[in-house]
């Protein structure tokens, strides 16, 4: 009597088709129903490796690293300009979990940009910001605000060097009025100078110096006066 071979496990056609549809490795451009396009590496049907994504409706393109379907690593994000119909770079730098993270440069306009550290899509860490009005801030950031040690140089070359807290001058700092040839050194609370000293600084080179120099006034103990004032505001 002939020996009949037992049939193997039958795999449903749906699973076979699903396996064949799994995207792994380098693929040619994959088009979505909404018009989006992706060209690059895949792993288990997720964008993984190097790739370029085009969002048709948003008019945006990303070219760089991917990890399990999200932007992760280094990449450049650009937006389509309606006037020229060309892509203009908006951000180049690090990404993590689909958000700007690490060191990167963001272009707000032709004259305004930020270069520095990011955390979860926000300027956090050290960074330098060039503003449209000509001001420049260089220093520490926290959640898109000046926070920590930093210097703000105004377009007229006057500058502040000192402590910041949530976008405002807070704590010790120096404000150089180079246009008048004066220096204010003291203590700030929420952007307002509360206690300090004013002295001549570079008055001979100042473009619009004060008519008279500041007379020298001496306190017996300047440090104790400043500390007493600061303790008043810290106690509030």
Coordinates of N, CA and C in Angstrom, one line a residue:
X1 N 0.9 -1.2 0.0 CA 0.0 0.0 0.0 C 0.9 1.2 0.0
X2 N 0.7 2.1 -1.0 CA 1.5 3.4 -1.1 C 1.4 4.2 0.2
X3 N 2.5 4.9 0.6 CA 2.5 5.8 1.7 C 2.1 7.2 1.3
X4 N 1.1 7.7 1.9 CA 0.6 9.0 1.6 C 1.3 10.1 2.4
X5 N 1.9 11.1 1.8 CA 2.6 12.2 2.6 C 1.5 13.1 3.1
X6 N 1.7 13.4 4.4 CA 0.7 14.3 5.1 C 0.9 15.7 4.5
X7 N -0.2 16.4 4.3 CA 0.0 17.8 3.8 C 0.5 18.7 4.9
X8 N 1.4 19.6 4.5 CA 2.0 20.6 5.4 C 0.9 21.6 5.8
X9 N 1.4 22.5 6.7 CA 0.5 23.5 7.2 C 0.1 24.5 6.1
X10 N -1.1 24.7 6.0 CA -1.6 25.6 4.9 C -1.6 27.0 5.4
X11 N -0.9 27.9 4.7 CA -0.8 29.3 5.0 C -1.9 30.0 4.2
X12 N -2.7 30.8 4.9 CA -3.8 31.5 4.2 C -3.2 32.5 3.1
X13 N -3.9 32.6 2.0 CA -3.4 33.6 1.0 C -3.2 35.0 1.5
X14 N -4.1 35.4 2.5 CA -4.0 36.7 3.0 C -2.7 37.0 3.7
X15 N -2.2 36.0 4.4 CA -0.9 36.1 5.0 C 0.3 36.1 4.1
X16 N 0.2 35.3 3.0 CA 1.2 35.3 2.0 C 1.3 36.6 1.3
X17 N 0.1 37.2 1.0 CA 0.1 38.5 0.3 C 0.7 39.6 1.3
X18 N 0.4 39.4 2.6 CA 0.9 40.4 3.5 C 2.4 40.3 3.6
X19 N 3.0 39.1 3.6 CA 4.4 39.0 3.6 C 5.1 39.6 2.4
X20 N 4.5 39.4 1.3 CA 5.0 39.9 0.1 C 4.9 41.5 0.1
X21 N 3.9 42.0 0.8 CA 3.7 43.4 0.8 C 4.6 44.1 1.8
X22 N 5.2 43.3 2.7 CA 6.1 43.9 3.7 C 7.3 44.6 3.0
X23 N 7.5 45.8 3.4 CA 8.6 46.6 2.8 C 9.8 46.6 3.7
X24 N 10.9 46.0 3.1 CA 12.2 46.0 3.8 C 13.3 46.3 2.9
X25 N 14.3 47.0 3.3 CA 15.4 47.4 2.5 C 15.1 48.6 1.6
X26 N 15.9 48.8 0.6 CA 15.8 50.0 -0.3 C 14.6 49.8 -1.2
X27 N 13.7 50.7 -1.3 CA 12.6 50.6 -2.2 C 12.6 51.9 -3.1
X28 N 12.0 51.7 -4.3 CA 11.7 52.8 -5.2 C 10.6 53.7 -4.5
X29 N 10.3 54.7 -5.1 CA 9.3 55.6 -4.5 C 7.9 54.9 -4.3
X30 N 7.5 55.1 -3.0 CA 6.2 54.6 -2.6 C 5.2 55.7 -2.5
X31 N 4.1 55.6 -3.3 CA 3.1 56.7 -3.3 C 1.9 56.4 -2.4
X32 N 1.5 57.4 -1.6 CA 0.3 57.3 -0.8 C -0.9 57.8 -1.6
X33 N -2.1 57.4 -1.1 CA -3.3 57.8 -1.7 C -3.5 59.4 -1.7
X34 N -3.0 60.0 -0.6 CA -3.2 61.5 -0.5 C -2.1 62.3 -1.3
X35 N -1.3 61.6 -2.1 CA -0.3 62.2 -2.9 C 1.1 62.3 -2.3
X36 N 1.3 61.9 -1.0 CA 2.6 61.9 -0.4 C 3.5 60.9 -1.1
X37 N 4.8 61.1 -1.0 CA 5.8 60.2 -1.6 C 6.9 59.9 -0.6
X38 N 7.4 58.7 -0.6 CA 8.6 58.3 0.1 C 9.6 57.5 -0.7
X39 N 10.8 57.9 -0.7 CA 11.8 57.1 -1.4 C 13.0 56.8 -0.4
X40 N 13.3 55.5 -0.2 CA 14.4 55.2 0.7 C 14.3 53.9 1.4
X41 N 14.9 53.8 2.5 CA 15.0 52.5 3.2 C 13.8 52.2 4.1
X42 N 13.5 50.9 4.2 CA 12.4 50.4 5.0 C 12.9 49.3 6.0
X43 N 12.1 49.1 7.0 CA 12.3 47.9 7.9 C 11.0 47.6 8.5
X44 N 10.5 46.4 8.2 CA 9.2 45.9 8.6 C 8.1 46.9 8.3
X45 N 8.1 47.4 7.1 CA 7.1 48.3 6.6 C 7.1 49.7 7.2
X46 N 8.3 50.0 7.9 CA 8.4 51.3 8.5 C 9.7 52.0 7.9
X47 N 9.6 53.3 7.7 CA 10.7 54.1 7.2 C 11.9 53.9 8.2
X48 N 13.0 53.4 7.7 CA 14.1 53.2 8.6 C 15.4 53.2 7.8
X49 N 16.3 54.2 8.2 CA 17.5 54.3 7.5 C 17.5 55.7 6.8
X50 N 18.0 55.7 5.6 CA 18.0 57.0 4.8 C 16.8 57.1 3.9
X51 N 16.2 58.3 3.9 CA 15.0 58.4 3.0 C 14.6 59.8 2.8
X52 N 13.7 60.0 1.8 CA 13.2 61.3 1.5 C 11.7 61.2 1.5
X53 N 11.0 62.1 2.3 CA 9.6 62.1 2.3 C 9.0 63.4 1.8
X54 N 8.0 63.4 1.0 CA 7.4 64.6 0.4 C 5.9 64.6 0.9
X55 N 5.5 65.7 1.6 CA 4.2 65.9 2.0 C 3.5 66.8 1.0
X56 N 2.7 66.3 0.1 CA 2.1 67.1 -1.0 C 1.3 68.3 -0.4
X57 N 0.3 68.0 0.4 CA -0.6 69.0 0.9 C 0.1 70.1 1.7
X58 N 1.0 69.7 2.6 CA 1.8 70.7 3.4 C 2.8 71.4 2.6
X59 N 3.2 70.9 1.4 CA 4.2 71.5 0.6 C 5.6 71.5 1.3
X60 N 5.9 70.3 1.9 CA 7.1 70.1 2.6 C 7.9 68.9 2.2
X61 N 9.2 68.9 2.5 CA 10.0 67.7 2.2 C 11.1 67.5 3.3
X62 N 11.3 66.3 3.6 CA 12.3 65.9 4.6 C 13.3 64.9 4.0
X63 N 14.6 65.2 4.1 CA 15.6 64.3 3.6 C 16.6 64.0 4.7
X64 N 16.7 62.7 5.1 CA 17.6 62.4 6.2 C 17.4 61.1 6.8
X65 N 17.6 61.0 8.0 CA 17.6 59.7 8.8 C 16.2 59.4 9.3
X66 N 15.9 58.1 9.3 CA 14.6 57.6 9.9 C 14.9 56.5 10.8
X67 N 14.0 56.3 11.8 CA 14.1 55.2 12.7 C 12.7 54.7 13.1
X68 N 12.3 53.5 12.6 CA 11.0 52.9 12.9 C 9.9 53.9 12.6
X69 N 10.0 54.5 11.4 CA 8.9 55.3 10.9 C 8.9 56.8 11.3
X70 N 9.9 57.2 12.1 CA 10.0 58.6 12.6 C 11.3 59.2 12.2
X71 N 11.3 60.5 12.0 CA 12.6 61.2 11.8 C 13.5 61.1 13.0
X72 N 14.7 60.6 12.8 CA 15.6 60.3 13.9 C 17.0 60.3 13.4
X73 N 17.8 61.2 13.9 CA 19.2 61.3 13.4 C 19.5 62.7 12.9
X74 N 20.0 62.7 11.7 CA 20.3 64.0 11.0 C 19.4 64.2 9.8
X75 N 18.8 65.3 9.6 CA 18.0 65.5 8.4 C 17.7 67.0 8.2
X76 N 17.2 67.3 7.0 CA 16.8 68.6 6.5 C 15.4 68.7 6.2
X77 N 14.7 69.7 6.7 CA 13.3 69.9 6.4 C 13.1 71.2 5.7
X78 N 12.4 71.1 4.5 CA 12.3 72.3 3.7 C 10.8 72.5 3.3
X79 N 10.4 73.8 3.0 CA 9.1 74.1 2.7 C 9.0 74.7 1.2
X80 N 7.9 74.4 0.6 CA 7.8 74.9 -0.8 C 7.3 76.3 -0.8
X81 N 8.1 77.2 -1.5 CA 7.7 78.6 -1.7 C 6.8 78.8 -2.8
X82 N 5.6 79.4 -2.6 CA 4.6 79.5 -3.7 C 5.1 80.5 -4.7
X83 N 5.9 81.5 -4.3 CA 6.4 82.5 -5.3 C 7.3 81.9 -6.3
X84 N 8.3 81.1 -5.9 CA 9.3 80.6 -6.8 C 9.0 79.1 -7.2
X85 N 8.1 78.5 -6.4 CA 7.8 77.1 -6.6 C 9.0 76.2 -6.4
X86 N 9.9 76.6 -5.5 CA 11.1 75.9 -5.1 C 11.1 75.7 -3.6
X87 N 11.8 74.6 -3.2 CA 11.9 74.3 -1.8 C 13.0 75.2 -1.1
X88 N 12.6 75.7 0.0 CA 13.5 76.5 0.8 C 13.8 75.9 2.2
X89 N 15.1 75.7 2.5 CA 15.4 75.0 3.7 C 14.9 75.8 5.0
X90 N 14.3 75.0 5.8 CA 13.7 75.6 7.1 C 14.5 75.2 8.3
X91 N 14.9 73.9 8.3 CA 15.7 73.4 9.4 C 16.6 72.3 9.0
X92 N 17.9 72.4 9.5 CA 18.9 71.3 9.3 C 19.5 71.0 10.6
X93 N 19.5 69.7 11.0 CA 20.1 69.3 12.2 C 19.6 68.0 12.7
X94 N 19.7 67.9 14.1 CA 19.3 66.6 14.7 C 17.8 66.4 14.9
X95 N 17.4 65.2 14.9 CA 16.0 64.8 15.2 C 16.0 63.6 16.1
X96 N 14.9 63.5 16.9 CA 14.7 62.4 17.8 C 13.2 62.2 18.0
X97 N 12.7 61.0 17.6 CA 11.3 60.7 17.8 C 10.4 61.7 17.1
X98 N 10.8 62.1 15.9 CA 10.1 62.9 15.0 C 10.1 64.4 15.4
X99 N 11.0 64.8 16.3 CA 11.1 66.2 16.8 C 12.5 66.7 16.7
X100 N 12.6 68.0 16.5 CA 14.0 68.6 16.5 C 14.7 68.4 17.8
X101 N 15.9 67.8 17.8 CA 16.6 67.4 19.0 C 18.1 67.4 18.7
X102 N 18.9 68.0 19.7 CA 20.3 68.0 19.4 C 20.7 69.4 18.9
X103 N 21.7 69.4 18.1 CA 22.2 70.6 17.5 C 21.6 70.8 16.1
X104 N 21.1 72.0 15.8 CA 20.5 72.3 14.5 C 20.3 73.8 14.3
X105 N 20.0 74.1 13.0 CA 19.8 75.5 12.6 C 18.4 75.6 12.0
X106 N 17.7 76.6 12.5 CA 16.3 76.9 12.0 C 16.3 78.3 11.4
X107 N 15.8 78.4 10.2 CA 15.7 79.6 9.4 C 14.3 80.2 9.5
X108 N 14.1 81.3 10.3 CA 12.8 81.9 10.4 C 12.5 82.8 9.2
X109 N 13.5 83.4 8.7 CA 13.3 84.3 7.5 C 14.7 84.5 6.9
X110 N 14.8 85.4 5.9 CA 16.1 85.7 5.3 C 17.1 86.3 6.3
X111 N 16.6 87.0 7.3 CA 17.5 87.7 8.2 C 17.4 87.2 9.7
X112 N 16.6 86.2 9.9 CA 16.4 85.7 11.3 C 16.7 84.2 11.3
X113 N 17.5 83.7 12.2 CA 17.8 82.3 12.3 C 18.3 81.9 13.7
X114 N 18.2 80.7 14.0 CA 18.7 80.2 15.3 C 19.6 79.0 15.0
X115 N 20.8 79.0 15.7 CA 21.7 77.9 15.6 C 22.1 77.5 17.0
X116 N 21.8 76.2 17.3 CA 22.1 75.8 18.7 C 21.4 74.5 19.0
X117 N 21.2 74.3 20.3 CA 20.7 73.1 20.8 C 19.1 73.1 20.9
X118 N 18.6 71.9 20.6 CA 17.1 71.7 20.7 C 16.8 70.5 21.6
X119 N 15.5 70.6 22.1 CA 15.0 69.5 22.9 C 13.5 69.4 22.7
X120 N 13.1 68.3 22.0 CA 11.7 68.1 21.8 C 11.0 69.3 21.1
X121 N 11.6 69.7 20.0 CA 11.1 70.7 19.1 C 11.2 72.1 19.7
X122 N 11.9 72.3 20.8 CA 12.1 73.6 21.4 C 13.6 74.0 21.6
X123 N 13.9 75.3 21.5 CA 15.2 75.7 21.7 C 15.5 75.6 23.2
X124 N 16.4 74.7 23.5 CA 16.8 74.4 24.9 C 18.3 74.0 24.9
X125 N 19.1 74.7 25.8 CA 20.5 74.4 25.8 C 21.2 75.7 25.4
X126 N 22.4 75.6 24.8 CA 23.1 76.7 24.3 C 22.7 77.0 22.8
X127 N 22.6 78.4 22.5 CA 22.2 78.7 21.2 C 22.4 80.2 20.9
X128 N 22.5 80.5 19.6 CA 22.6 81.9 19.1 C 21.4 82.2 18.2
X129 N 20.8 83.3 18.5 CA 19.6 83.7 17.7 C 19.8 85.1 17.1
X130 N 19.7 85.1 15.7 CA 19.8 86.4 15.0 C 18.3 86.8 14.7
X131 N 18.0 88.0 15.2 CA 16.6 88.5 15.0 C 16.5 89.4 13.7
X132 N 15.3 89.6 13.3 CA 15.0 90.4 12.1 C 15.4 91.9 12.3
X133 N 15.3 92.4 13.5 CA 15.6 93.8 13.8 C 17.1 94.0 14.0
X134 N 17.9 93.0 13.9 CA 19.4 93.2 14.0 C 19.9 92.8 15.4
X135 N 19.1 92.5 16.4 CA 19.5 92.0 17.7 C 20.1 90.6 17.6
X136 N 21.0 90.3 18.5 CA 21.6 89.0 18.5 C 21.6 88.5 20.0
X137 N 21.1 87.3 20.2 CA 21.2 86.7 21.6 C 22.1 85.5 21.5
X138 N 23.0 85.4 22.4 CA 23.9 84.2 22.5 C 24.0 83.8 24.0
X139 N 23.6 82.5 24.2 CA 23.6 82.0 25.6 C 22.7 80.8 25.8
X140 N 22.2 80.7 27.0 CA 21.4 79.5 27.3 C 19.9 79.7 27.1
X141 N 19.2 78.6 26.8 CA 17.8 78.7 26.5 C 17.1 77.6 27.2
X142 N 15.8 77.8 27.5 CA 14.9 76.7 28.0 C 13.5 76.9 27.5
X143 N 13.1 75.9 26.8 CA 11.7 75.9 26.2 C 11.5 77.2 25.4
X144 N 12.4 77.5 24.5 CA 12.2 78.7 23.6 C 12.4 80.0 24.2
X145 N 12.9 80.1 25.5 CA 13.1 81.4 26.1 C 14.6 81.5 26.6
X146 N 15.1 82.7 26.7 CA 16.4 83.0 27.3 C 16.3 82.5 28.7
X147 N 17.2 81.7 29.1 CA 17.2 81.2 30.5 C 18.6 80.7 30.9
X148 N 19.1 81.4 31.9 CA 20.5 81.0 32.4 C 21.4 82.2 32.0
X149 N 22.6 81.9 31.7 CA 23.6 83.0 31.3 C 23.5 83.3 29.8
X150 N 23.5 84.6 29.5 CA 23.4 85.0 28.1 C 23.7 86.4 27.9
X151 N 24.0 86.7 26.6 CA 24.3 88.1 26.2 C 23.3 88.5 25.1
X152 N 22.7 89.6 25.2 CA 21.8 90.2 24.2 C 22.5 91.5 23.7
X153 N 22.9 91.4 22.4 CA 23.5 92.6 21.8 C 22.4 93.2 20.8
X154 N 22.1 94.5 21.1 CA 21.1 95.2 20.3 C 21.7 95.7 19.0
X155 N 20.8 96.0 18.1 CA 21.3 96.5 16.8 C 22.2 97.7 16.9
X156 N 22.0 98.6 17.9 CA 22.8 99.8 18.1 C 24.1 99.5 18.9
X157 N 24.4 98.2 19.1 CA 25.6 97.8 19.7 C 25.6 97.8 21.3
X158 N 24.5 98.4 21.8 CA 24.4 98.3 23.3 C 24.1 96.8 23.6
X159 N 24.5 96.4 24.8 CA 24.3 95.0 25.1 C 24.1 94.7 26.6
X160 N 23.5 93.6 26.9 CA 23.3 93.1 28.2 C 24.0 91.8 28.4
X161 N 24.7 91.6 29.5 CA 25.4 90.4 29.8 C 25.0 90.0 31.2
X162 N 24.4 88.8 31.4 CA 24.1 88.4 32.7 C 23.1 87.3 32.8
X163 N 22.3 87.2 33.8 CA 21.4 86.1 34.1 C 20.0 86.4 33.4
X164 N 19.3 85.3 33.0 CA 18.0 85.4 32.4 C 17.1 84.3 33.1
X165 N 15.8 84.6 33.1 CA 14.9 83.6 33.7 C 13.6 83.7 32.9
X166 N 13.3 82.6 32.2 CA 12.1 82.5 31.3 C 11.9 83.8 30.4
X167 N 13.0 84.2 29.8 CA 12.9 85.2 28.8 C 13.1 86.6 29.3
X168 N 13.3 86.8 30.6 CA 13.5 88.1 31.2 C 14.8 88.2 32.0
X169 N 15.4 89.4 32.0 CA 16.6 89.6 32.8 C 16.2 89.4 34.3
X170 N 17.0 88.5 34.9 CA 16.7 88.2 36.3 C 18.1 87.9 37.0
X171 N 18.4 88.6 38.1 CA 19.6 88.3 38.8 C 20.7 89.4 38.4
X172 N 21.9 89.0 38.6 CA 23.0 89.9 38.3 C 23.2 90.1 36.8
X173 N 23.6 91.3 36.4 CA 23.9 91.6 35.0 C 24.5 92.9 34.8
X174 N 25.0 93.1 33.6 CA 25.6 94.4 33.2 C 25.0 94.8 31.9
X175 N 24.6 96.1 31.8 CA 24.1 96.7 30.6 C 25.1 97.8 30.1
X176 N 25.6 97.6 29.0 CA 26.6 98.5 28.4 C 25.9 99.4 27.4
X177 N 25.8 100.7 27.8 CA 25.2 101.7 27.0 C 26.4 102.4 26.2
X178 N 26.8 101.6 25.1 CA 28.0 102.1 24.4 C 27.7 103.4 23.6
X179 N 26.4 103.6 23.3 CA 26.1 104.8 22.5 C 26.3 106.1 23.4
X180 N 26.1 105.9 24.7 CA 26.3 107.1 25.6 C 27.6 107.0 26.4
X181 N 28.2 105.8 26.4 CA 29.5 105.7 27.2 C 29.2 105.4 28.6
X182 N 28.2 104.6 28.9 CA 27.9 104.3 30.3 C 27.7 102.8 30.6
X183 N 27.9 102.4 31.8 CA 27.7 101.0 32.2 C 26.8 100.9 33.4
X184 N 25.8 100.1 33.3 CA 25.0 99.9 34.5 C 25.3 98.4 35.0
X185 N 25.6 98.3 36.2 CA 25.9 97.0 36.8 C 25.0 96.8 38.0
X186 N 24.2 95.7 38.1 CA 23.4 95.6 39.2 C 22.5 94.3 39.2
X187 N 21.3 94.5 39.6 CA 20.4 93.4 39.9 C 19.0 93.6 39.2
X188 N 18.5 92.6 38.5 CA 17.3 92.7 37.8 C 16.2 91.8 38.4
X189 N 15.0 92.2 38.3 CA 13.8 91.3 38.6 C 12.8 91.4 37.5
X190 N 12.6 90.3 36.9 CA 11.6 90.2 35.8 C 11.7 91.3 34.7
X191 N 13.0 91.5 34.3 CA 13.3 92.5 33.3 C 13.4 93.9 33.7
X192 N 13.3 94.2 35.0 CA 13.4 95.5 35.5 C 14.6 95.7 36.4
X193 N 15.4 96.7 36.1 CA 16.6 96.9 37.0 C 16.2 97.5 38.3
X194 N 16.5 96.8 39.4 CA 16.1 97.2 40.7 C 17.1 97.9 41.6
X195 N 18.4 97.5 41.4 CA 19.4 98.1 42.3 C 20.8 97.9 41.6
X196 N 21.6 99.0 41.5 CA 22.9 98.9 40.8 C 23.6 100.2 40.8
X197 N 24.7 100.2 40.1 CA 25.5 101.4 40.0 C 25.7 101.7 38.5
X198 N 25.8 103.0 38.2 CA 26.0 103.5 36.9 C 27.4 104.2 36.9
X199 N 28.2 103.9 35.9 CA 29.5 104.5 35.8 C 29.8 104.8 34.3
X200 N 30.8 105.7 34.1 CA 31.3 106.0 32.7 C 32.0 104.8 32.2
X201 N 31.8 104.4 30.9 CA 32.5 103.3 30.3 C 32.6 103.6 28.8
X202 N 33.9 103.8 28.3 CA 34.1 104.1 26.9 C 33.5 105.4 26.5
X203 N 33.4 106.4 27.4 CA 32.7 107.7 27.1 C 33.4 108.4 26.0
X204 N 34.7 108.3 25.9 CA 35.5 109.1 24.9 C 35.2 108.6 23.5
X205 N 34.8 107.3 23.4 CA 34.5 106.7 22.0 C 33.1 106.6 21.7
X206 N 32.2 107.0 22.7 CA 30.8 106.9 22.4 C 30.3 108.0 21.4
X207 N 29.4 107.6 20.5 CA 28.9 108.5 19.5 C 28.1 109.6 20.0
X208 N 27.3 109.4 21.1 CA 26.4 110.4 21.7 C 26.6 110.4 23.2
X209 N 27.8 110.8 23.7 CA 28.0 110.8 25.1 C 27.2 111.8 25.9
X210 N 27.1 111.5 27.2 CA 26.4 112.5 28.0 C 27.2 113.8 28.1
X211 N 26.5 114.9 28.4 CA 27.2 116.2 28.5 C 28.3 116.2 29.5
X212 N 28.0 115.6 30.7 CA 28.9 115.6 31.8 C 29.2 114.2 32.2
X213 N 30.4 114.0 32.7 CA 30.8 112.6 33.2 C 30.1 112.4 34.5
X214 N 29.9 111.2 34.9 CA 29.2 110.8 36.1 C 30.2 111.1 37.3
X215 N 29.8 111.9 38.3 CA 30.7 112.1 39.4 C 30.9 110.8 40.2
X216 N 32.0 110.7 40.8 CA 32.3 109.5 41.6 C 31.7 109.6 43.0
X217 N 30.8 108.7 43.4 CA 30.2 108.7 44.7 C 30.6 107.4 45.4
X218 N 31.1 107.5 46.6 CA 31.6 106.3 47.3 C 30.8 106.0 48.5
X219 N 30.3 104.7 48.5 CA 29.7 104.2 49.7 C 30.7 103.5 50.6
X220 N 30.4 103.5 51.9 CA 31.3 102.8 52.8 C 31.4 101.3 52.5
X221 N 30.2 100.7 52.1 CA 30.2 99.3 51.8 C 29.1 99.0 50.7
X222 N 29.6 99.1 49.5 CA 28.7 99.0 48.3 C 28.1 97.6 48.3
X223 N 28.9 96.6 48.6 CA 28.5 95.2 48.5 C 27.3 94.9 49.5
X224 N 27.4 95.4 50.7 CA 26.4 95.1 51.7 C 25.1 95.8 51.3
X225 N 25.1 97.0 50.6 CA 23.9 97.6 50.2 C 23.2 96.8 49.1
X226 N 24.0 96.3 48.1 CA 23.4 95.5 47.1 C 22.9 94.2 47.6
X227 N 23.6 93.6 48.5 CA 23.1 92.3 49.0 C 21.8 92.5 49.8
X228 N 21.7 93.6 50.5 CA 20.5 93.8 51.3 C 19.3 94.0 50.4
X229 N 19.5 94.8 49.3 CA 18.4 95.0 48.3 C 18.0 93.7 47.6
X230 N 19.0 92.9 47.2 CA 18.7 91.6 46.6 C 17.9 90.7 47.5
X231 N 18.3 90.7 48.8 CA 17.5 89.8 49.7 C 16.1 90.2 49.9
X232 N 15.8 91.5 49.7 CA 14.5 92.0 49.8 C 13.6 91.4 48.7
X233 N 14.1 91.4 47.4 CA 13.4 90.9 46.3 C 13.3 89.4 46.3
X234 N 14.4 88.7 46.8 CA 14.3 87.3 46.9 C 13.3 86.8 47.9
X235 N 13.0 87.7 48.9 CA 12.1 87.3 49.9 C 10.6 87.5 49.5
X236 N 10.4 88.2 48.4 CA 9.0 88.5 48.0 C 8.3 87.2 47.5

